[in-house]
Amino acid sequence: MLIIRLQRVGKKKFPTYRMIISEKTKDTQGMYLEQLGTFNPHVKENQLNVDAVKIKEYIAKGAQM
Protein backbone atom coordinates (compact mmCIF):
# COMPACT_ATOMS: atom_id res chain seq x y z
CA MET A 1 0.00 0.00 0.00
CA LEU A 2 1.32 3.44 -0.93
CA ILE A 3 1.16 6.32 1.50
CA ILE A 4 1.87 10.05 1.15
CA ARG A 5 3.72 11.47 4.15
CA LEU A 6 6.29 13.99 5.34
CA GLN A 7 10.00 13.19 5.69
CA ARG A 8 11.98 15.37 8.11
CA VAL A 9 15.19 16.84 6.70
CA GLY A 10 17.32 19.85 7.59
CA LYS A 11 19.52 20.90 10.46
CA LYS A 12 19.11 20.13 14.14
CA LYS A 13 16.33 22.30 15.64
CA PHE A 14 15.60 23.77 12.18
CA PRO A 15 13.56 21.16 10.33
CA THR A 16 12.20 21.28 6.82
CA TYR A 17 10.08 18.54 5.32
CA ARG A 18 9.70 16.67 2.04
CA MET A 19 6.36 15.33 0.92
CA ILE A 20 7.10 11.81 -0.33
CA ILE A 21 5.29 8.72 -1.50
CA SER A 22 6.49 5.36 -0.21
CA GLU A 23 5.36 1.94 0.90
CA LYS A 24 3.49 1.98 4.20
CA THR A 25 5.85 -0.52 5.84
CA LYS A 26 9.05 1.34 4.85
CA ASP A 27 10.86 3.81 7.13
CA THR A 28 10.40 7.50 6.29
CA GLN A 29 14.17 8.06 6.38
CA GLY A 30 14.82 5.24 3.92
CA MET A 31 14.10 4.87 0.22
CA TYR A 32 10.99 6.46 -1.26
CA LEU A 33 9.37 6.24 -4.67
CA GLU A 34 9.06 9.93 -5.49
CA GLN A 35 9.29 13.37 -3.92
CA LEU A 36 6.03 15.27 -4.35
CA GLY A 37 6.89 18.58 -2.71
CA THR A 38 8.47 20.44 0.19
CA PHE A 39 7.28 22.21 3.35
CA ASN A 40 9.30 24.87 5.20
CA PRO A 41 7.57 26.03 8.41
CA HIS A 42 10.13 28.81 9.01
CA VAL A 43 9.20 31.13 6.15
CA LYS A 44 6.10 33.32 6.01
CA GLU A 45 5.32 32.95 2.30
CA ASN A 46 5.37 29.86 0.08
CA GLN A 47 5.63 27.41 2.94
CA LEU A 48 4.22 24.52 0.95
CA ASN A 49 5.40 23.69 -2.58
CA VAL A 50 3.70 20.63 -4.06
CA ASP A 51 3.14 19.02 -7.43
CA ALA A 52 -0.65 18.74 -7.36
CA VAL A 53 -0.85 16.74 -10.60
CA LYS A 54 1.36 13.95 -9.24
CA ILE A 55 -0.51 13.90 -5.93
CA LYS A 56 -3.86 13.52 -7.72
CA GLU A 57 -2.43 10.70 -9.85
CA TYR A 58 -1.24 8.75 -6.82
CA ILE A 59 -4.51 9.28 -4.94
CA ALA A 60 -6.40 8.02 -8.01
CA LYS A 61 -4.18 4.90 -7.92
CA GLY A 62 -5.18 4.30 -4.26
CA ALA A 63 -2.50 6.04 -2.20
CA GLN A 64 -3.50 7.13 1.31
CA MET A 65 -2.59 10.36 3.06
Coordinates of C-alpha atoms in Angstrom, one line a residue:
M1 CA 0.0 0.0 0.0
L2 CA 1.3 3.4 -0.9
I3 CA 1.2 6.3 1.5
I4 CA 1.9 10.0 1.1
R5 CA 3.7 11.5 4.1
L6 CA 6.3 14.0 5.3
Q7 CA 10.0 13.2 5.7
R8 CA 12.0 15.4 8.1
V9 CA 15.2 16.8 6.7
G10 CA 17.3 19.9 7.6
K11 CA 19.5 20.9 10.5
K12 CA 19.1 20.1 14.1
K13 CA 16.3 22.3 15.6
F14 CA 15.6 23.8 12.2
P15 CA 13.6 21.2 10.3
T16 CA 12.2 21.3 6.8
Y17 CA 10.1 18.5 5.3
R18 CA 9.7 16.7 2.0
M19 CA 6.4 15.3 0.9
I20 CA 7.1 11.8 -0.3
I21 CA 5.3 8.7 -1.5
S22 CA 6.5 5.4 -0.2
E23 CA 5.4 1.9 0.9
K24 CA 3.5 2.0 4.2
T25 CA 5.9 -0.5 5.8
K26 CA 9.1 1.3 4.8
D27 CA 10.9 3.8 7.1
T28 CA 10.4 7.5 6.3
Q29 CA 14.2 8.1 6.4
G30 CA 14.8 5.2 3.9
M31 CA 14.1 4.9 0.2
Y32 CA 11.0 6.5 -1.3
L33 CA 9.4 6.2 -4.7
E34 CA 9.1 9.9 -5.5
Q35 CA 9.3 13.4 -3.9
L36 CA 6.0 15.3 -4.4
G37 CA 6.9 18.6 -2.7
T38 CA 8.5 20.4 0.2
F39 CA 7.3 22.2 3.4
N40 CA 9.3 24.9 5.2
P41 CA 7.6 26.0 8.4
H42 CA 10.1 28.8 9.0
V43 CA 9.2 31.1 6.1
K44 CA 6.1 33.3 6.0
E45 CA 5.3 32.9 2.3
N46 CA 5.4 29.9 0.1
Q47 CA 5.6 27.4 2.9
L48 CA 4.2 24.5 0.9
N49 CA 5.4 23.7 -2.6
V50 CA 3.7 20.6 -4.1
D51 CA 3.1 19.0 -7.4
A52 CA -0.7 18.7 -7.4
V53 CA -0.8 16.7 -10.6
K54 CA 1.4 13.9 -9.2
I55 CA -0.5 13.9 -5.9
K56 CA -3.9 13.5 -7.7
E57 CA -2.4 10.7 -9.9
Y58 CA -1.2 8.7 -6.8
I59 CA -4.5 9.3 -4.9
A60 CA -6.4 8.0 -8.0
K61 CA -4.2 4.9 -7.9
G62 CA -5.2 4.3 -4.3
A63 CA -2.5 6.0 -2.2
Q64 CA -3.5 7.1 1.3
M65 CA -2.6 10.4 3.1

